XYZ file of C-alpha atoms in Angstrom:
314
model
C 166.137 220.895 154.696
C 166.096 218.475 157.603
C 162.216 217.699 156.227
C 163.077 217.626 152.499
C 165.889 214.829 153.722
C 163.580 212.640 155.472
C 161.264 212.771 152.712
C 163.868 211.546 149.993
C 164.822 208.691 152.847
C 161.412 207.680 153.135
C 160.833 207.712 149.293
C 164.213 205.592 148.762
C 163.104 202.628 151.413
C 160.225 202.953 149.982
C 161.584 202.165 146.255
C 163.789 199.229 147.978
C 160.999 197.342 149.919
C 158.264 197.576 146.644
C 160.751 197.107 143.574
C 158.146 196.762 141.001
C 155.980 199.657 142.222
C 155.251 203.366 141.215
C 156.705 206.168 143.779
C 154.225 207.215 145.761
C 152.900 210.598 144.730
C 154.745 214.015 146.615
C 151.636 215.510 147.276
C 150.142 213.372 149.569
C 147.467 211.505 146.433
C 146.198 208.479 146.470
C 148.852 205.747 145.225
C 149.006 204.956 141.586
C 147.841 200.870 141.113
C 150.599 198.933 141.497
C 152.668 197.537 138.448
C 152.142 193.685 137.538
C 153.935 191.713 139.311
C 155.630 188.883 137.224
C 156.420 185.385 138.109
C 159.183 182.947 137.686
C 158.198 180.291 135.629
C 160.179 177.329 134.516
C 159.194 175.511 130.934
C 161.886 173.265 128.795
C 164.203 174.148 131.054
C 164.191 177.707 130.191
C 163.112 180.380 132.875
C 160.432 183.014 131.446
C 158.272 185.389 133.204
C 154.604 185.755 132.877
C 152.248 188.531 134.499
C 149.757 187.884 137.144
C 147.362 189.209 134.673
C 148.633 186.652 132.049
C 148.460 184.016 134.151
C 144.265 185.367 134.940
C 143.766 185.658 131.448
C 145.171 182.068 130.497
C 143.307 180.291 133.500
C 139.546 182.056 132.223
C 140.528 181.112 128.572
C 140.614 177.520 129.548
C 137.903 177.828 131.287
C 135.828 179.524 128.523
C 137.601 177.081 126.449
C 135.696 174.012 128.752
C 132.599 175.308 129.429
C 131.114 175.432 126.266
C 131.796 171.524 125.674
C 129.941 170.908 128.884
C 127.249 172.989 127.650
C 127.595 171.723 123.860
C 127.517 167.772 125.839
C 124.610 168.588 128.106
C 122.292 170.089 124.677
C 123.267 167.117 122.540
C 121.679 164.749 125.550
C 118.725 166.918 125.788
C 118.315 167.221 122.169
C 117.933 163.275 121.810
C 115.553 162.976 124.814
C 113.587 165.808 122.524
C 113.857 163.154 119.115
C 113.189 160.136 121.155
C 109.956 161.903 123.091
C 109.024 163.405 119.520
C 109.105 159.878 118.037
C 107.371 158.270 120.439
C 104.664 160.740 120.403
C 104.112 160.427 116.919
C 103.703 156.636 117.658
C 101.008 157.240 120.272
C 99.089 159.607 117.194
C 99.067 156.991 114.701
C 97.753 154.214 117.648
C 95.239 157.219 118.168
C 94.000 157.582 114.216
C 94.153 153.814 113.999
C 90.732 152.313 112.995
C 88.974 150.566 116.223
C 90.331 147.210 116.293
C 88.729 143.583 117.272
C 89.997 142.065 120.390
C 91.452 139.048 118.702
C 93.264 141.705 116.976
C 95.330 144.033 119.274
C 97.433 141.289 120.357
C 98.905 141.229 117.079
C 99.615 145.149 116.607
C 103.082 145.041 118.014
C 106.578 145.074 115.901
C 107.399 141.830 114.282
C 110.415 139.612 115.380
C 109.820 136.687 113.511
C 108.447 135.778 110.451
C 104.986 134.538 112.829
C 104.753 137.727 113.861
C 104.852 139.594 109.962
C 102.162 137.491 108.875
C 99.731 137.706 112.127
C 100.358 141.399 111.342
C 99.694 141.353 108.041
C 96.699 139.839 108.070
C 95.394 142.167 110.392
C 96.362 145.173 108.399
C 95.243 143.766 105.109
C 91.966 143.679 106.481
C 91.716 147.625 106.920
C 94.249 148.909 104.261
C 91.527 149.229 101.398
C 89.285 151.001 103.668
C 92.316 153.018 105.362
C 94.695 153.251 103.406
C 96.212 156.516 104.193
C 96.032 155.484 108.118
C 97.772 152.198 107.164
C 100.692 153.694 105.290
C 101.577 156.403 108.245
C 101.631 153.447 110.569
C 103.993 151.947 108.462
C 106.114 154.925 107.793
C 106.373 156.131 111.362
C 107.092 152.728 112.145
C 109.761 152.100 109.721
C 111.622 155.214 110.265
C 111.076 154.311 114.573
C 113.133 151.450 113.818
C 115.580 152.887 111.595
C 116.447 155.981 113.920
C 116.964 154.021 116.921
C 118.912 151.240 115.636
C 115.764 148.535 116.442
C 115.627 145.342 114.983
C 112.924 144.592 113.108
C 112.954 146.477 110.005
C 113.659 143.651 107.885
C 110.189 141.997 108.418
C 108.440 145.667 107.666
C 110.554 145.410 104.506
C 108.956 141.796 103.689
C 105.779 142.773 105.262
C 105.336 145.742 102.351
C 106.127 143.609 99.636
C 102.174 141.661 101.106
C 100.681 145.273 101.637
C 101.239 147.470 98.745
C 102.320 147.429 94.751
C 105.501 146.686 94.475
C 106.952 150.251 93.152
C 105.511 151.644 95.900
C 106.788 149.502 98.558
C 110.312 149.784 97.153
C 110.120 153.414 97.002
C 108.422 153.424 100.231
C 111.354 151.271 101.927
C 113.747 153.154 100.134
C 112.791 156.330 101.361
C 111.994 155.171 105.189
C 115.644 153.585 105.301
C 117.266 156.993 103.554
C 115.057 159.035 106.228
C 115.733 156.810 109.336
C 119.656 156.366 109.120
C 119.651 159.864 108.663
C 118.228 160.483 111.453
C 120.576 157.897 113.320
C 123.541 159.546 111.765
C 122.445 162.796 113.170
C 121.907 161.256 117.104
C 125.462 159.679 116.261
C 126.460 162.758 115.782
C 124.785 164.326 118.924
C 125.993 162.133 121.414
C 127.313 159.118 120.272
C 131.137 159.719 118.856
C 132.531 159.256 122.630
C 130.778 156.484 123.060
C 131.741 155.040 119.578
C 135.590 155.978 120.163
C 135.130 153.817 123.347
C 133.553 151.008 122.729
C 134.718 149.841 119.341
C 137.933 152.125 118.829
C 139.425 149.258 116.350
C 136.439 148.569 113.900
C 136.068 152.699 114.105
C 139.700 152.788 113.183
C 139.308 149.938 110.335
C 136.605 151.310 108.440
C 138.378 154.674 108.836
C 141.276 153.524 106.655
C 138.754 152.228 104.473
C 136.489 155.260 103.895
C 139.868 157.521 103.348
C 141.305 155.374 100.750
C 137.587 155.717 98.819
C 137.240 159.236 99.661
C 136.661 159.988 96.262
C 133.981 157.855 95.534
C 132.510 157.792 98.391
C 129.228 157.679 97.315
C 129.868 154.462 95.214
C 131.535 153.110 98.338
C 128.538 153.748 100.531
C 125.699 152.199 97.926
C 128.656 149.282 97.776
C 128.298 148.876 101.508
C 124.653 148.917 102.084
C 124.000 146.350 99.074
C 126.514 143.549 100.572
C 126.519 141.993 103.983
C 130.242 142.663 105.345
C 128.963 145.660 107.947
C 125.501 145.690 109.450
C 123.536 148.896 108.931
C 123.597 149.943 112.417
C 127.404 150.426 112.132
C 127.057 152.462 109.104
C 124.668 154.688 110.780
C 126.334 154.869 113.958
C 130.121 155.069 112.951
C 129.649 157.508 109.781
C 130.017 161.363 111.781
C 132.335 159.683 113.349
C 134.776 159.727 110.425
C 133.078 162.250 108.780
C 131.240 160.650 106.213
C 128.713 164.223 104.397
C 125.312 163.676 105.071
C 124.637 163.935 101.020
C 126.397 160.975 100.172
C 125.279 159.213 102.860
C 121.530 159.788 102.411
C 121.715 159.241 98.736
C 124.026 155.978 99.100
C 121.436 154.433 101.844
C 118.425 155.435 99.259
C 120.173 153.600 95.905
C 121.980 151.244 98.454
C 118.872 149.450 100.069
C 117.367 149.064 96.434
C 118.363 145.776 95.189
C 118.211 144.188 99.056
C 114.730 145.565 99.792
C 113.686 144.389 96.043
C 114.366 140.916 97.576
C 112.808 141.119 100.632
C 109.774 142.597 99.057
C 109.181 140.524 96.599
C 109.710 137.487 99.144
C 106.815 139.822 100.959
C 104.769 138.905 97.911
C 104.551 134.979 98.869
C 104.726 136.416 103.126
C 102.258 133.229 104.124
C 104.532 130.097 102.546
C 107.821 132.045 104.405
C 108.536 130.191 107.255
C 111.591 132.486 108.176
C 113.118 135.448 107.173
C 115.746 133.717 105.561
C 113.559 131.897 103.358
C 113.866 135.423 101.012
C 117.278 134.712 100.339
C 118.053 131.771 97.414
C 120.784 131.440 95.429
C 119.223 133.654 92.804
C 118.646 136.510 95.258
C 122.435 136.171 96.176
C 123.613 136.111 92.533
C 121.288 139.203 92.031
C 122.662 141.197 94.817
C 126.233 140.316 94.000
C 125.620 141.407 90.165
C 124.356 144.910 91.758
C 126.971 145.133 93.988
C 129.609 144.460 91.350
C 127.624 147.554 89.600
C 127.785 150.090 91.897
C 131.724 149.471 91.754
C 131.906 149.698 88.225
C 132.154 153.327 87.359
C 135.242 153.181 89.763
C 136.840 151.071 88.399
C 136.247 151.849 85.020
C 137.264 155.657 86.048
C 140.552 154.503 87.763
C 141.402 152.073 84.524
C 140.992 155.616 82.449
C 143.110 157.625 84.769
C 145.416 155.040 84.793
C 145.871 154.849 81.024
C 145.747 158.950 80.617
C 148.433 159.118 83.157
């Protein structure tokens, strides 16, 4: 009895030193795992109590929940140094394929930034475009789409510099098709790694074009062609700013394509006439203005002409 006695005293201190805790087992086992303990927590002012176990799994879902941005960060950077590598390879190709060139002419195989520099290339392209064609319009396509992808300047002199080197229908399409292809492409490295940096830097025009884009949701794609036709935002802020407020690639591609059009058909057929230009701003006159304005005014109309009809069914 004495023993029994002892045991239930042991048992009993036992139960008041580990409240929280399983009895330890009469037959001498192995102790059962321990209940979890909880924890006073204070939130709002009210007191709640969370497990140890809770509080584990809470800490490794953040922590799940932040690793895979670092990893998602650390792919987009890689995947640009891929694209940029990739583009610049395809540059050292077509310098590879290039016909053998005179001496007097390699100093003149670099991109144009000034109207000097369009026609010294020109005429050094002219001079092998019948007999390579083919090579002559990769050059330019890689080129052009180099440019576009990266944000470079330059691209308006390739756009004059077709108008001198091919028919006219194909230049346009050819520009056409090298801008739709090449802010694509800067759209998608926006996309990759540039939002943060585009949140940072210019939060406000981000935030103003924003309010724009959401009040034309609807339209977008009229908005977009609207935007690429008149001067009030540079390309490079199209291309660059568009993820960011989730602008679909579709309508984006489609609207550069049309967009470009009737400012390419400009430039190119200024291209036409590339050796009395003395500047690049030589293929703008008054006529090319009131051209681009009656385009512009075009690619608005079906808006307003559909918001007019709503208007008057409503």
């Amino acid at each position: 009895m004495a023993t029994v006695s002892s045991v239930d005293k042991t048992r009993k201190e036992h139960l008041s030193s580990d409240s929280g805790r399983l009895p330890l087992s009469p037959l001498g086992a192995t102790p059962r795992p321990a209940l979890r303990q909880k924890y006073s927590v204070l939130q709002s002012s009210v007191r709640s109590f969370i497990s140890e176990y809770e509080i584990n799994d809470k800490c490794s879902t953040t922590y799940n929940q932040i690793k895979p941005v670092e990893r998602s960060s650390t792919r987009s950077f890689v995947i640009l140094i891929v694209i940029f590598l990739t583009s610049v390879i395809a540059l050292a190709i077509v310098a590879i394929n290039f016909p053998k060139l005179e001496e007097d002419e390699k100093q003149h195989i670099k991109l144009p930034r000034n109207i000097d520099d369009a026609k010294n290339l020109g005429k050094v392209l002219s001079r092998y475009k019948d007999t390579y064609y083919y090579q002559v319009l990769g050059a330019y396509f890689i080129t052009y789409i180099f440019l576009q992808s990266f944000a470079i300047p330059g691209s308006i002199f390739l756009s004059i510099l077709s108008g001198f080197l091919f028919k006219f229908h194909i230049a346009l399409f050819l520009v056409c098709l090298c801008s739709g292809i090449g802010a694509s492409f800067c759209y998608l490295l926006s996309y990759l790694v540039g939002r943060r940096l585009v949140q940072k830097y210019i939060p406000e025009r981000v935030e103003e074009w924003r309010s724009h884009v959401e009040r034309h949701r609807d339209h977008l794609l009229n908005y977009i062609v609207f935007l690429r036709i008149t001067p009030f935002l540079p390309n490079w802020f199209i291309n660059i700013t568009s993820p960011v407020i989730n602008v679909p690639m579709g309508p984006f591609f489609l609207g550069t394509f049309l967009g470009v059009a009737p400012p390419s058909f400009v430039a190119i057929q200024a291209g036409t006439t590339l050796h009395q230009l003395t500047s690049s701003g030589d293929a703008v006159s008054w006529t090319s203005m009131f051209v681009l304005g009656l385009f512009a005014i075009l690619s608005l109309l079906p808006v307003i002409l559909k918001k007019q009809l709503k208007e008057k069914f409503d």
